Amino acid sequence: MTPLRLYLFAATLLWSLALSSAVSVEPRTGIEFEDKLNRAKLEKVGLRSKGPIKVYAVGQYGKSIFVLKMAYSVNAEKLSGALMDALKPRCEELGCGDQVEEFKAFVMDALPNGAKQGTQLVFNTAGGKVTLSVNGKPASKISGKAVAKAFTGIYTDANAVCKMKPVQTDDSGERDPEMMATLGVMAATTLVIFLLVTKPDPAIKVSELNIYPVKSCAEQSVSEATVTPRGFAGDRIAMVVDANGKCCTSRDKDKAKLFHIHADLDVDNDNLTLTAASAYYPLEVDLQKSAPSGKVTHNEAPGEMQLADYGNVAAAWLEIATGIAGCRLTGIGEDYQRKVMVNASQGDAVPNNGDAPVSLADEAPFLLTNEASLDDLNSRMVARGKSPVDMRRFRPNIVVSSGSGLSAWEEDTWSKIRIGGTVEFFVWQRCGRCTMTTIDRDTLDRSGEPLATLNTFRESVKGQRNFGMHLVPDPSTLVDGKAEIHAGDKIEVLEYNKARQTEWQENKDNGGMAPTE
Ligand SMILES: *[C@@H]1O[C@H](CO)[C@@H](O)[C@H](O)[C@H]1NC(C)=O
Ligand SMILES: *[C@@H]1O[C@H](CO)[C@@H](O)[C@H](O)[C@H]1NC(C)=O
């Protein structure tokens, strides 16, 4: 160790010892809460979980402040919906039932980018209103004594959504002033040294993982997922077919309601829960119970295939939820086999010597996207007077976090990566985007964007508008055909694609305005 490193190490150690009594930890997530927020003392800590998923840790400060720290990424719709569901019975009792929808909209509006892992929401119910700030930014408020009381009840009454445990604080007296002064000097010196010698963390990280159990339906965000050769376990294992056995896609106007069906797969229990605002009750589908389907066709696979058919109850439920007459729920049974194909308009050879299975997804077992690329696209959209879009438009399985060491569109340059230190992926080809991306996931309106903006700077000579990369796992890095990856995992770039790397550099030098091929 150099003297500098030794000094930094000692300073960090002492400082963390001095501060260790100033935070409390929610034990199941390891999420920390400061002992004080402004002047309110941390009273209780709890964990909101759903089944095996740890959704967020919550800290209660004084009587009226609730800090929610996300342990898991969920979209705004889901989180605001869950909070609304918790508020509703309490409001009905306290006479604020008419504010429940308003409350949901208030939370939705505060989360334009969803509630990703690490997001912090502070609800303050003091003074006859509920205010919310997200990651330190004040968002909005909703007035009313009853609604403030109802919200408080979510975490404090007899039916609280999670068990709140009192925090043990050490009130054994003031800290030694001399020690604090010494530490203050050391901390200031440490800060200066850090600013002089450290670079930002160059690690490229996974920010989000998604599966889409039913093709064309809403995403299921997960904090960990199992990589298998044909895609994540549970990804695109089912699809809706019309009365003629043709695969239904939300690209078609009369089938766009598929986007509003939430399919939650319980991987361990092998059952699927479908929910939709347009259906009166959730549907539980036991994936073990099926009969062979008739011949069905998939939009990207040649010929016909036979899948499993999950029965009349599921079919009737889907018909009501989507309005697609005679539709049925089908899915991957035991004998399912489909292989990745070369896409004529991309021309890239299939990795792993052409041998790559695929789920019911369109083209590839995995799609990876980069938040920095979305940020770049959105800034170009805004410059053209268009509204920005969110990542749901692109239906990725793996999202790379912005603010990590990856520039916009740099994912194009990769040819082999490793995630979470174990599993390796061939970065096969760019994903050419279709009209699916032009449909607003909430309103189902179609605007022609973001394709029109992508056309201005990402159109290839063959006419595709690319966003995201198709990945194929390297089977030799799986153990028994499997590997787990997690949100937060590190991504290492093992090999670059020279041709794509040259294009990327040229585009960057040209302000990104040249075609990509
Ligand atoms: C789905 O799994 C749950 C257990 O998590 C079970 O209670 C329920 O009966 C299952 N439903 C079906 C349709 O299998
Ligand atoms: C090939 O890619 C284009 C987009 O670039 C897509 O529209 C088409 O469906 C793909 N074809 C196959 C067979 O995957």
mmCIF file of N, CA and C and ligand atoms in Angstrom, residues 266 269-273 283-287 289, ligand 1:
data_model
loop_
_atom_site.group_PDB
_atom_site.id
_atom_site.type_symbol
_atom_site.label_atom_id
_atom_site.label_comp_id
_atom_site.label_asym_id
_atom_site.label_seq_id
_atom_site.Cartn_x
_atom_site.Cartn_y
_atom_site.Cartn_z
ATOM 1 N N ASP A 266 -45.228 -16.788 -11.914
ATOM 2 C CA ASP A 266 -44.639 -17.283 -10.694
ATOM 3 C C ASP A 266 -43.794 -18.472 -11.139
ATOM 4 N N ASN A 269 -43.941 -21.678 -9.111
ATOM 5 C CA ASN A 269 -45.218 -22.390 -9.072
ATOM 6 C C ASN A 269 -45.753 -22.738 -10.445
ATOM 7 N N ASP A 270 -45.029 -22.273 -11.470
ATOM 8 C CA ASP A 270 -45.453 -22.586 -12.811
ATOM 9 C C ASP A 270 -46.870 -22.107 -13.068
ATOM 10 N N ASN A 271 -47.275 -21.015 -12.436
ATOM 11 C CA ASN A 271 -48.563 -20.467 -12.842
ATOM 12 C C ASN A 271 -48.475 -18.991 -13.151
ATOM 13 N N LEU A 272 -49.412 -18.595 -13.984
ATOM 14 C CA LEU A 272 -49.363 -17.290 -14.599
ATOM 15 C C LEU A 272 -50.603 -16.540 -14.152
ATOM 16 N N THR A 273 -50.441 -15.297 -13.691
ATOM 17 C CA THR A 273 -51.607 -14.505 -13.335
ATOM 18 C C THR A 273 -51.750 -13.385 -14.345
ATOM 19 N N LEU A 283 -56.917 -13.568 -13.802
ATOM 20 C CA LEU A 283 -57.030 -14.959 -14.244
ATOM 21 C C LEU A 283 -55.773 -15.713 -13.831
ATOM 22 N N GLU A 284 -55.965 -16.830 -13.147
ATOM 23 C CA GLU A 284 -54.823 -17.700 -12.809
ATOM 24 C C GLU A 284 -54.761 -18.811 -13.843
ATOM 25 N N VAL A 285 -53.613 -18.970 -14.476
ATOM 26 C CA VAL A 285 -53.478 -20.049 -15.456
ATOM 27 C C VAL A 285 -52.439 -21.037 -14.932
ATOM 28 N N ASP A 286 -52.851 -22.277 -14.814
ATOM 29 C CA ASP A 286 -51.918 -23.316 -14.391
ATOM 30 C C ASP A 286 -51.239 -23.859 -15.655
ATOM 31 N N LEU A 287 -49.939 -23.551 -15.782
ATOM 32 C CA LEU A 287 -49.254 -23.896 -17.033
ATOM 33 C C LEU A 287 -49.028 -25.398 -17.182
ATOM 34 N N LYS A 289 -51.432 -27.456 -16.960
ATOM 35 C CA LYS A 289 -52.655 -28.027 -17.530
ATOM 36 C C LYS A 289 -52.891 -27.461 -18.914
HETATM 37 C C1 LIG B 1 -50.986 -20.557 -8.373
HETATM 38 O O1 LIG B 1 -50.073 -20.627 -7.310
HETATM 39 C C2 LIG B 1 -50.605 -20.365 -6.042
HETATM 40 C C3 LIG B 1 -49.499 -20.478 -5.048
HETATM 41 O O2 LIG B 1 -48.642 -19.417 -5.159
HETATM 42 C C4 LIG B 1 -51.724 -21.324 -5.702
HETATM 43 O O3 LIG B 1 -52.303 -20.957 -4.483
HETATM 44 C C5 LIG B 1 -52.769 -21.292 -6.783
HETATM 45 O O4 LIG B 1 -53.741 -22.259 -6.536
HETATM 46 C C6 LIG B 1 -52.129 -21.532 -8.129
HETATM 47 N N1 LIG B 1 -53.123 -21.405 -9.141
HETATM 48 C C7 LIG B 1 -53.264 -22.279 -10.106
HETATM 49 C C8 LIG B 1 -54.345 -22.006 -11.084
HETATM 50 O O5 LIG B 1 -52.568 -23.242 -10.192
#
